[in-house]
PDB file of C-alpha atoms in Angstrom:
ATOM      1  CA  UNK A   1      39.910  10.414  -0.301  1.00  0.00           C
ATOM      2  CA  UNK A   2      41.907  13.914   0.184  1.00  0.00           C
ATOM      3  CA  UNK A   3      45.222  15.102  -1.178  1.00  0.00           C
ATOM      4  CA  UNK A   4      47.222  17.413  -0.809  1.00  0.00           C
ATOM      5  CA  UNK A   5      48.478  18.834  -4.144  1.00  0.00           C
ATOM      6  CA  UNK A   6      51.230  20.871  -2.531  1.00  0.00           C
ATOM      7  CA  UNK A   7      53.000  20.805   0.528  1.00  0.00           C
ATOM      8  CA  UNK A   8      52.022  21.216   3.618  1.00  0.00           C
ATOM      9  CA  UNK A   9      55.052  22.638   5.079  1.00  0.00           C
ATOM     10  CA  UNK A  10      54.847  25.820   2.327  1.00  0.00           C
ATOM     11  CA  UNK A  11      52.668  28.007   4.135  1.00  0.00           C
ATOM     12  CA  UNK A  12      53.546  30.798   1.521  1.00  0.00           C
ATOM     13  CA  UNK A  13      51.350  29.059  -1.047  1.00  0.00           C
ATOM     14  CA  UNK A  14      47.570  27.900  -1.802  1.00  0.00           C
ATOM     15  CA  UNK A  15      47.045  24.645  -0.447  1.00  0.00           C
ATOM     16  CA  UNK A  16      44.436  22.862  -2.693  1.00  0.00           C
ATOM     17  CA  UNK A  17      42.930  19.828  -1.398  1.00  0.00           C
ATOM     18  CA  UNK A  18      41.016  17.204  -3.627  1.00  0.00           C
ATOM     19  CA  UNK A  19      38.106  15.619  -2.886  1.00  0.00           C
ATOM     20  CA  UNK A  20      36.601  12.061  -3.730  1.00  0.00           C
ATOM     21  CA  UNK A  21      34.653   9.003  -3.318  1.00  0.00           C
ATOM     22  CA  UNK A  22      34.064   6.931  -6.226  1.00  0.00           C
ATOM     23  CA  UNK A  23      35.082   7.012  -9.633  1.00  0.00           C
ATOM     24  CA  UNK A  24      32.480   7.991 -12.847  1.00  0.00           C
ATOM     25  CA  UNK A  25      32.169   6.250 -16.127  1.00  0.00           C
ATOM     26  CA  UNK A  26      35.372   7.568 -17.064  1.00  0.00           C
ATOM     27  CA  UNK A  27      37.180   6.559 -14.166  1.00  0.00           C
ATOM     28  CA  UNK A  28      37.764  10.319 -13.097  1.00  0.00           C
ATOM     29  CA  UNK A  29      37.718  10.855  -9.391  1.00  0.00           C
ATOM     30  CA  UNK A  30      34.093  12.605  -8.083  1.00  0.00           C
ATOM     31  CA  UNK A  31      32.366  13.125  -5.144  1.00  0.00           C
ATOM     32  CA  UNK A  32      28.637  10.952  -5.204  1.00  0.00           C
ATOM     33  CA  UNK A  33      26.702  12.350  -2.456  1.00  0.00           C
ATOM     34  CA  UNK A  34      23.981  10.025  -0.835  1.00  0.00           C
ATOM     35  CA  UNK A  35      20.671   9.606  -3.056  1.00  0.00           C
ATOM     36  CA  UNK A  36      17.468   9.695  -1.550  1.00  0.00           C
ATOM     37  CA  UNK A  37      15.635   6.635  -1.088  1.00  0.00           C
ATOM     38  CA  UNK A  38      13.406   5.722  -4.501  1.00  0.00           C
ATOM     39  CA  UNK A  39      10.262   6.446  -4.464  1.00  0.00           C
ATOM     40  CA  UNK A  40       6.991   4.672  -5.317  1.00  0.00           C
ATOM     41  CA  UNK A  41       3.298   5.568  -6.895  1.00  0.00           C
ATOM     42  CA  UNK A  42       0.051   3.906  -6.815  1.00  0.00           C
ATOM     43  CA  UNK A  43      -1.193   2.810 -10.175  1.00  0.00           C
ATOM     44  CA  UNK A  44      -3.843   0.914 -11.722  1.00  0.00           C
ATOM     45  CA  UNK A  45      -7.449   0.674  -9.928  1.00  0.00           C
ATOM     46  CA  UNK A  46      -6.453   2.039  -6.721  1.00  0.00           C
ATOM     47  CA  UNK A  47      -4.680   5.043  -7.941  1.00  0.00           C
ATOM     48  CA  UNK A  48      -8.193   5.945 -10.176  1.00  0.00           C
ATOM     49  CA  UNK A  49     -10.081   5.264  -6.845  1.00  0.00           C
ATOM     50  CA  UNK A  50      -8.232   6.203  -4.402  1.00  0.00           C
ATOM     51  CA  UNK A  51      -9.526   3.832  -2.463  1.00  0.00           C
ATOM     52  CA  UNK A  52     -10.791  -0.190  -2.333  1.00  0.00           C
ATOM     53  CA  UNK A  53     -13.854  -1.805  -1.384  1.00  0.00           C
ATOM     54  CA  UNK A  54     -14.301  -5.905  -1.187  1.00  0.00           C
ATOM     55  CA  UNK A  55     -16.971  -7.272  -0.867  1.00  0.00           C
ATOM     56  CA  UNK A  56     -19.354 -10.359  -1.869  1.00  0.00           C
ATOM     57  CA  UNK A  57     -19.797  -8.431  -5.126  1.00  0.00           C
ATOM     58  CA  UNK A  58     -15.663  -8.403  -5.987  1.00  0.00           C
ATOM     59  CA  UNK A  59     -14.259 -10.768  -8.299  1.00  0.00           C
ATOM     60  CA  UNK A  60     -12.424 -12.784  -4.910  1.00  0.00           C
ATOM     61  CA  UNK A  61     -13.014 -12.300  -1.577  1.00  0.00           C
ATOM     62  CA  UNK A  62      -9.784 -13.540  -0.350  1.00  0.00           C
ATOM     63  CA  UNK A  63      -7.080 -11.437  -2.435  1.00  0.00           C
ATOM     64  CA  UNK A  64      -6.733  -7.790  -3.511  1.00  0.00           C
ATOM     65  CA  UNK A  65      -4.833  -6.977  -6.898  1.00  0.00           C
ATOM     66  CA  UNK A  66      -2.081  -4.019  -5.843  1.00  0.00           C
ATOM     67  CA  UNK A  67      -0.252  -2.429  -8.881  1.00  0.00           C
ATOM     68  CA  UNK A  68       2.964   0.062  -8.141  1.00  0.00           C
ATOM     69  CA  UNK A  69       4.708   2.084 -10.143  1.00  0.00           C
ATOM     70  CA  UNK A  70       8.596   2.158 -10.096  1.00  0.00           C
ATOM     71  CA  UNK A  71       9.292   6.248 -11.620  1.00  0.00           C
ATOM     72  CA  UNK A  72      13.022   5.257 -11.977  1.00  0.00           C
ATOM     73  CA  UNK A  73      12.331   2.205 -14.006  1.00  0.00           C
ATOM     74  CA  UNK A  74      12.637   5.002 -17.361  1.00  0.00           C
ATOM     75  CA  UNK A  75      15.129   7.179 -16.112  1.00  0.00           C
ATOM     76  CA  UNK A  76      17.907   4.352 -17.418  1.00  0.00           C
ATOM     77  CA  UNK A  77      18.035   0.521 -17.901  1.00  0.00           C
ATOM     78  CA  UNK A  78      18.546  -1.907 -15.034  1.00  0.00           C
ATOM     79  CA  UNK A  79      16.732   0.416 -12.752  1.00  0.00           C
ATOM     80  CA  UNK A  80      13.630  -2.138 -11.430  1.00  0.00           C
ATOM     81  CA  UNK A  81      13.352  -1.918  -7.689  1.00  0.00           C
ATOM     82  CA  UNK A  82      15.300  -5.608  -8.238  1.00  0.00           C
ATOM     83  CA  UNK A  83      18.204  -3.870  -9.946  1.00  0.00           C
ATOM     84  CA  UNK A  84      18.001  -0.903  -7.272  1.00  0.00           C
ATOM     85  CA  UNK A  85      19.031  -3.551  -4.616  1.00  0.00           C
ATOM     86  CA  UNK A  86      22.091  -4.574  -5.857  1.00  0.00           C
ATOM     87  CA  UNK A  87      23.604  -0.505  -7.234  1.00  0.00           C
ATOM     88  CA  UNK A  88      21.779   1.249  -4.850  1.00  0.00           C
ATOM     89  CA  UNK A  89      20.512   1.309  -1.107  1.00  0.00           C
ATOM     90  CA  UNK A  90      17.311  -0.013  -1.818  1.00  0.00           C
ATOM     91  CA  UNK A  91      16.236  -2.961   0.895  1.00  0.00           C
ATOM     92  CA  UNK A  92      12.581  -3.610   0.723  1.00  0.00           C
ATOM     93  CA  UNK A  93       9.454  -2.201  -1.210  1.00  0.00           C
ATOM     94  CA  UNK A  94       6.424  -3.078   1.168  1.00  0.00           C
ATOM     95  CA  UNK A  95       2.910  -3.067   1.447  1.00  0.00           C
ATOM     96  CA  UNK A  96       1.575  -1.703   4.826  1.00  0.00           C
ATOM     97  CA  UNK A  97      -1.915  -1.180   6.192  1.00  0.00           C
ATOM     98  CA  UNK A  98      -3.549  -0.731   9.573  1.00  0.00           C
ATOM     99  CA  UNK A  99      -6.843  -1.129  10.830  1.00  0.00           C
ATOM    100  CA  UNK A 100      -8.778   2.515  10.810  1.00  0.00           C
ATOM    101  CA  UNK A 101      -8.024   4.357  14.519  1.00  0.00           C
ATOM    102  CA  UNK A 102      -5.156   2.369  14.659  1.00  0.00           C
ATOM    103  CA  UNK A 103      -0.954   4.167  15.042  1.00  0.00           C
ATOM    104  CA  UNK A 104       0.802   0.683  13.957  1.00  0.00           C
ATOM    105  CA  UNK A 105       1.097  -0.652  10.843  1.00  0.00           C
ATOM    106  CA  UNK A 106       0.850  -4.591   9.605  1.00  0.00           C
ATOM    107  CA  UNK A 107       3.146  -6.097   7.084  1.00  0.00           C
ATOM    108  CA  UNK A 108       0.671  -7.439   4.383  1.00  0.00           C
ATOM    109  CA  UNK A 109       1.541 -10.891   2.899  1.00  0.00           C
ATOM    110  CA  UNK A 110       1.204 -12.195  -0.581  1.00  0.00           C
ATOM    111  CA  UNK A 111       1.270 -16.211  -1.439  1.00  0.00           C
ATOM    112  CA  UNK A 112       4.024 -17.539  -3.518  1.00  0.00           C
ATOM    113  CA  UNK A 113       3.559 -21.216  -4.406  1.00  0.00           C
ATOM    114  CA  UNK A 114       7.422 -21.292  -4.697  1.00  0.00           C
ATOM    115  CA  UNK A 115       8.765 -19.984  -1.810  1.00  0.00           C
ATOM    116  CA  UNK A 116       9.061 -21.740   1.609  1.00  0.00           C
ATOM    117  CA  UNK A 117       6.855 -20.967   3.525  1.00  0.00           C
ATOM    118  CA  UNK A 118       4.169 -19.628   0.884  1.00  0.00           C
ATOM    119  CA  UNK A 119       2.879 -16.775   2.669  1.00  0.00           C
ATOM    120  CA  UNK A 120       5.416 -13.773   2.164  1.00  0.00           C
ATOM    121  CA  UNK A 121       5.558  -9.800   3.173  1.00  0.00           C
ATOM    122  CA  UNK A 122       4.693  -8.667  -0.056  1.00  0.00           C
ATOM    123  CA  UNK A 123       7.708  -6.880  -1.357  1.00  0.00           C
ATOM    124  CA  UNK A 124       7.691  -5.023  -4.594  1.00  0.00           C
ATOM    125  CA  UNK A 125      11.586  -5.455  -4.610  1.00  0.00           C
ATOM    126  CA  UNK A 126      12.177  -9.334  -4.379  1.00  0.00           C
ATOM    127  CA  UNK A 127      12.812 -11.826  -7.487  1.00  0.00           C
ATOM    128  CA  UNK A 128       8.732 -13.294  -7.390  1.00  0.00           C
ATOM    129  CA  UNK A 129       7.876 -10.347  -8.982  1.00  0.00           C
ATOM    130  CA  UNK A 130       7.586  -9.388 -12.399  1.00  0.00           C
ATOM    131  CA  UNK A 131       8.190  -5.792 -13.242  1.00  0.00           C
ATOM    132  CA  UNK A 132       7.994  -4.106 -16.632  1.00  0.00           C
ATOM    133  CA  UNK A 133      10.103  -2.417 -18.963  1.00  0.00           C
ATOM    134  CA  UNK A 134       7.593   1.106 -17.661  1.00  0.00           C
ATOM    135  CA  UNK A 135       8.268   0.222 -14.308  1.00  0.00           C
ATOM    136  CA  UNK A 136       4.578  -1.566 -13.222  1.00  0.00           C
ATOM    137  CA  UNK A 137       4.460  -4.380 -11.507  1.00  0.00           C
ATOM    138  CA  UNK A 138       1.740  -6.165  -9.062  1.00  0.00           C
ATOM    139  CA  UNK A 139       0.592  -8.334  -6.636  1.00  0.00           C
ATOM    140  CA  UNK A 140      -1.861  -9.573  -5.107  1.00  0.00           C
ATOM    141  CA  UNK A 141      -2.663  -8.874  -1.114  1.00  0.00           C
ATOM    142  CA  UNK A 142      -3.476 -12.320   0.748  1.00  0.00           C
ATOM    143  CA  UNK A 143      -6.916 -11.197   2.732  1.00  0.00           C
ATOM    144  CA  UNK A 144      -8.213 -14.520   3.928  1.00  0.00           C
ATOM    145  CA  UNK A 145     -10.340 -13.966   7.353  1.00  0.00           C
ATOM    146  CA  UNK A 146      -7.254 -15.533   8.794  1.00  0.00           C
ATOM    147  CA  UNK A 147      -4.893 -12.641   8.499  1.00  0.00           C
ATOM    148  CA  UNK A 148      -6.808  -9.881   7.590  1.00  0.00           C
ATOM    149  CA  UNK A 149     -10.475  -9.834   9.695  1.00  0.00           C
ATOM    150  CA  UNK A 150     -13.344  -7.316   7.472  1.00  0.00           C
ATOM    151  CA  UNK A 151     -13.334  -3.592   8.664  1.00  0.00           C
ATOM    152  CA  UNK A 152     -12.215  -0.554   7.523  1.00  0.00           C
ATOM    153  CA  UNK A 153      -8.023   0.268   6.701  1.00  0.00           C
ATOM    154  CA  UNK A 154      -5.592   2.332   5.319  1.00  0.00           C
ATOM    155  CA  UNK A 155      -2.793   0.908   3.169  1.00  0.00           C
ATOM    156  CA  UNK A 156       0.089   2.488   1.862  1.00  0.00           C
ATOM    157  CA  UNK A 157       3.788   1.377  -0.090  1.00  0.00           C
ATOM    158  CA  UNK A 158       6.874   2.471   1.664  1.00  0.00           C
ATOM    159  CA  UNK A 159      10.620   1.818   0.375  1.00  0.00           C
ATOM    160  CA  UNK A 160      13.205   1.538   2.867  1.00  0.00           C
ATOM    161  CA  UNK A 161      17.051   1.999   1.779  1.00  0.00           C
ATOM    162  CA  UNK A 162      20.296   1.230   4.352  1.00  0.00           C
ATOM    163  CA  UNK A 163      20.536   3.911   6.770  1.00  0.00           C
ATOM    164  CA  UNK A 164      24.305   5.507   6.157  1.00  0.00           C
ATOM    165  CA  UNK A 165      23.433   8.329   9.309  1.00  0.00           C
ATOM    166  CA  UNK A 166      21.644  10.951   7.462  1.00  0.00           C
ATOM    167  CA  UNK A 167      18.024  12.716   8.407  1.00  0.00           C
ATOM    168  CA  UNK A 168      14.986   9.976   8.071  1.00  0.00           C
ATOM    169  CA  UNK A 169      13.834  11.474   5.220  1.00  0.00           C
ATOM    170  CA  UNK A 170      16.493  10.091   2.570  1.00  0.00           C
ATOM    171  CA  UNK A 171      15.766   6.640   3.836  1.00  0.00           C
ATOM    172  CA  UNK A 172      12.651   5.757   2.837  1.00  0.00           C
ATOM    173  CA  UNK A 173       9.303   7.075   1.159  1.00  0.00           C
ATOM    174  CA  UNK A 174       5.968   6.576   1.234  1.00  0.00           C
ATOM    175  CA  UNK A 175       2.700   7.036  -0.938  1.00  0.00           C
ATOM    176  CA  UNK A 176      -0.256   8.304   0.580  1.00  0.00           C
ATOM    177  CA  UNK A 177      -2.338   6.659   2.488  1.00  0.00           C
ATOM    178  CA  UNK A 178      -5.681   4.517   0.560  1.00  0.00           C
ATOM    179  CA  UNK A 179      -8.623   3.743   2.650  1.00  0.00           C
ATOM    180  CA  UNK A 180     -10.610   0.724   1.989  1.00  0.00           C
ATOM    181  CA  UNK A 181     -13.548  -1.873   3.116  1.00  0.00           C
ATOM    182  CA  UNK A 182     -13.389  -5.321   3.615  1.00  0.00           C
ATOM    183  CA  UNK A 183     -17.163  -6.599   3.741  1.00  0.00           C
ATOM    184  CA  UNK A 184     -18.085 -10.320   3.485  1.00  0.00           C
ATOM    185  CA  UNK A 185     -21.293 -10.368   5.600  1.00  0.00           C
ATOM    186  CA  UNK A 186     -24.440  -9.155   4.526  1.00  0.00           C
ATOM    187  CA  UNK A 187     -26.623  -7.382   6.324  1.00  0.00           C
ATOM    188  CA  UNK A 188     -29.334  -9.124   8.840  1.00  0.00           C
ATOM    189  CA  UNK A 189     -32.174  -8.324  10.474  1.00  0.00           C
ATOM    190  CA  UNK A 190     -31.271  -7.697  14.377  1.00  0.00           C
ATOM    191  CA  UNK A 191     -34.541  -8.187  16.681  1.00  0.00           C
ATOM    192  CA  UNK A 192     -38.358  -7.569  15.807  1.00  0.00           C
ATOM    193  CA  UNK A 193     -39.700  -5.085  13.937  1.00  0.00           C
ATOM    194  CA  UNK A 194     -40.862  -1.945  16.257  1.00  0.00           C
ATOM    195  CA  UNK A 195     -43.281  -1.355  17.795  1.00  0.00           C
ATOM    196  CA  UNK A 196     -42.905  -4.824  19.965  1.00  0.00           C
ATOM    197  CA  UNK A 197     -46.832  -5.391  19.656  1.00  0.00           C
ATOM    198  CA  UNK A 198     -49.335  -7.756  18.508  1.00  0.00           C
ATOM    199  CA  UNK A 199     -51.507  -5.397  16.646  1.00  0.00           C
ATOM    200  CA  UNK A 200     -50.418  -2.600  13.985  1.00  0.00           C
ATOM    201  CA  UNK A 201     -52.707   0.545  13.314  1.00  0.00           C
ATOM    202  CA  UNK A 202     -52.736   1.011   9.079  1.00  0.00           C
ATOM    203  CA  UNK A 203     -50.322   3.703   8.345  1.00  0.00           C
ATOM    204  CA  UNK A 204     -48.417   3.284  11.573  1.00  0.00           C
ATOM    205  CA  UNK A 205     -44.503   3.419  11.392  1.00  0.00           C
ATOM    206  CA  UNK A 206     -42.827   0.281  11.779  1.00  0.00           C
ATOM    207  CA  UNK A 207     -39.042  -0.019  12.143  1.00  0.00           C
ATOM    208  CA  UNK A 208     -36.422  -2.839  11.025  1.00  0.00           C
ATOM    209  CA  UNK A 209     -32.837  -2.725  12.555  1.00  0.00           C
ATOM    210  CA  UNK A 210     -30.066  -4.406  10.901  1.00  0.00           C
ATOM    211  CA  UNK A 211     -26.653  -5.334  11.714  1.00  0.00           C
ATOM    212  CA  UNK A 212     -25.087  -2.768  10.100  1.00  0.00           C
ATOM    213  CA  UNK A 213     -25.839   0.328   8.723  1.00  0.00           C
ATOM    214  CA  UNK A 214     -27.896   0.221   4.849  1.00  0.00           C
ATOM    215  CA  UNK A 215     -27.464   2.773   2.058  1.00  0.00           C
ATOM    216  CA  UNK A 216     -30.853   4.445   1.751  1.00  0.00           C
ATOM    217  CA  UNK A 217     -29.354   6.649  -0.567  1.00  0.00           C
ATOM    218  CA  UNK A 218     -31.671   6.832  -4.383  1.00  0.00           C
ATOM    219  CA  UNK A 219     -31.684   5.326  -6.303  1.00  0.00           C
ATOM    220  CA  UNK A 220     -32.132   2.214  -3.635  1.00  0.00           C
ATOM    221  CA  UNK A 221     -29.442  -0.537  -4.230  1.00  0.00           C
ATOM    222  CA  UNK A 222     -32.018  -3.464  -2.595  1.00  0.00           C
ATOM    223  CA  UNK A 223     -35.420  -3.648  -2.665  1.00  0.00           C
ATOM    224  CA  UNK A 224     -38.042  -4.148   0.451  1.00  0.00           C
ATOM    225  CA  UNK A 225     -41.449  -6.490   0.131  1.00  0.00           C
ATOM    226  CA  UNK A 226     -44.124  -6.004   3.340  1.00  0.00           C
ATOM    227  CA  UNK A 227     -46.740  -8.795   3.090  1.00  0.00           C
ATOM    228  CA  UNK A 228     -49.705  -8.136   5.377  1.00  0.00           C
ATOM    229  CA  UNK A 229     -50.979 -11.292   6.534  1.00  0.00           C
ATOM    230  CA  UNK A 230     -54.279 -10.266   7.110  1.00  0.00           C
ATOM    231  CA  UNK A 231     -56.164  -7.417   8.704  1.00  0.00           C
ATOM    232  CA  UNK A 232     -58.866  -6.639  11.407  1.00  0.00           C
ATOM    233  CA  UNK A 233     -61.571  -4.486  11.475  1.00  0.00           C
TER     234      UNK A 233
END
C-alpha cells in the first residue's frame, strides 16, 4: 500500500510516501517482510548418534523411531509445525533418505491406521502427529523389505514453505545429513574353506569367506569353533 501524504503536483515540497502491508497487533500499518522457512533439528537417539543401525539385534526390524525438534514451538504459543501451516508458509515437514552413492532422494512413509490409504509420506507437519508443548514430536519410518531394501543411506528432514519469488534459500531448510545401516541377513559362509584340498598340513592357514564383510575388531563380537575330525600320521 503507498500514499502520498502531500501532493504530487507541489514540487516545492517533501513528498513523503508511506509504506505497508499488513497491520500489527495494534492495527498500525507496517511493513512484514518474508520470513524464512522454519527450520528443523534432529533429536532423540539419532541426534546422540548421529547415525542409525538396524539390524536383527534392534527392537523391530521393520520400523525406525525418528524424533524432530520444532525450535519455534517456544518462541510463542500456537507455533507447532501444525499451527505454522495455517499463519505462516509452512507446507510440508518431510523425511527424506537416499540410498548411499545415490543424487535423488525418496519420500519415506510412515503407517497411519486412520488414514486412507495407510501408508503416508511421513510429514512432521500433518494432524497424525502429536507434537509437544517443547516442540518434539516423532514417528516412526515404515522399513519393511518392501519399500525400503537393507543397505547403507543417508536421511535427512527438510521443511518446504510456498515459494512467493525470493532466493531458494528462504524456502525451505534442511538438517544434516544421518547415515545409517539396514542389516537383516546374517552373515554365511560363501564356498569351501581354502586351500580346496583333501589333506591339511597342522599349522597350515586355512581361510573362510563369508558373504559379507565380519568385524574382527577385539574384543571379537562372535566366536569361532574348528573341530578336527581326525588326523593322519
Amino acid at each position: 500500500k503507498c500514499e502520498n501524504l502531500y501532493d504530487m503536483n507541489d514540487v516545492d515540497k517533501l513528498s513523503i510516501v508511506k509504506l505497508s502491508n499488513t497491520l500489527d497487533d495494534d492495527q498500525k500499518e507496517v511493513i512484514e517482510w518474508v520470513k524464512p522457512c522454519p527450520t528443523v533439528e534432529w533429536a532423540s537417539e539419532l541426534k546422540r548418534d548421529q547415525g542409525f543401525l538396524v539390524n536383527l539385534n534392534s527392537d523391530y526390524e521393520d520400523k525406525l523411531s525418528v524424533t524432530v525438534l520444532n525450535p519455534l514451538a517456544n518462541v510463542q504459543e500456537d507455533n507447532s509445525f501444525v499451527d505454522l501451516k495455517t499463519v505462516d508458509r509452512l507446507e510440508t515437514v518431510y523425511l527424506r533418505y537416499r540410498k548411499v552413492g545415490r543424487t535423488t532422494w525418496e519420500y519415506a512413509k510412515t503407517s497411519v491406521s486412520s488414514m486412507s490409504p495407510p501408508v503416508q509420506n511421513l510429514d512432521f507437519a500433518t494432524d497424525y502427529v502429536e507434537e509437544d508443548f517443547y516442540g518434539y514430536s516423532t514417528l516412526d519410518w515404515n522399513i519393511k523389505s518392501s519399500l525400503v531394501k537393507p543397505g547403507d543411506y543417508e536421511i535427512m528432514v527438510e521443511t518446504r514453505c510456498t515459494n512467493l519469488g525470493g532466493p531458494e534459500e528462504i524456502n525451505g531448510h534442511q538438517t544434516s545429513i544421518l547415515p545409517g545401516i539396514i542389516d537383516l541377513s546374517r552373515p554365511e559362509k560363501y564356498g569351501e574353506p581354502l586351500p580346496l584340498k583333501d589333506k591339511i598340513i597342522a599349522g597350515e592357514e586355512v581361510v573362510v569367506v563369508f558373504t559379507e564383510d565380519i568385524d574382527c575388531s577385539e574384543p571379537l563380537p562372535f566366536e569361532i569353533a574348528v573341530r578336527i575330525r581326525d588326523t593322519v600320521d
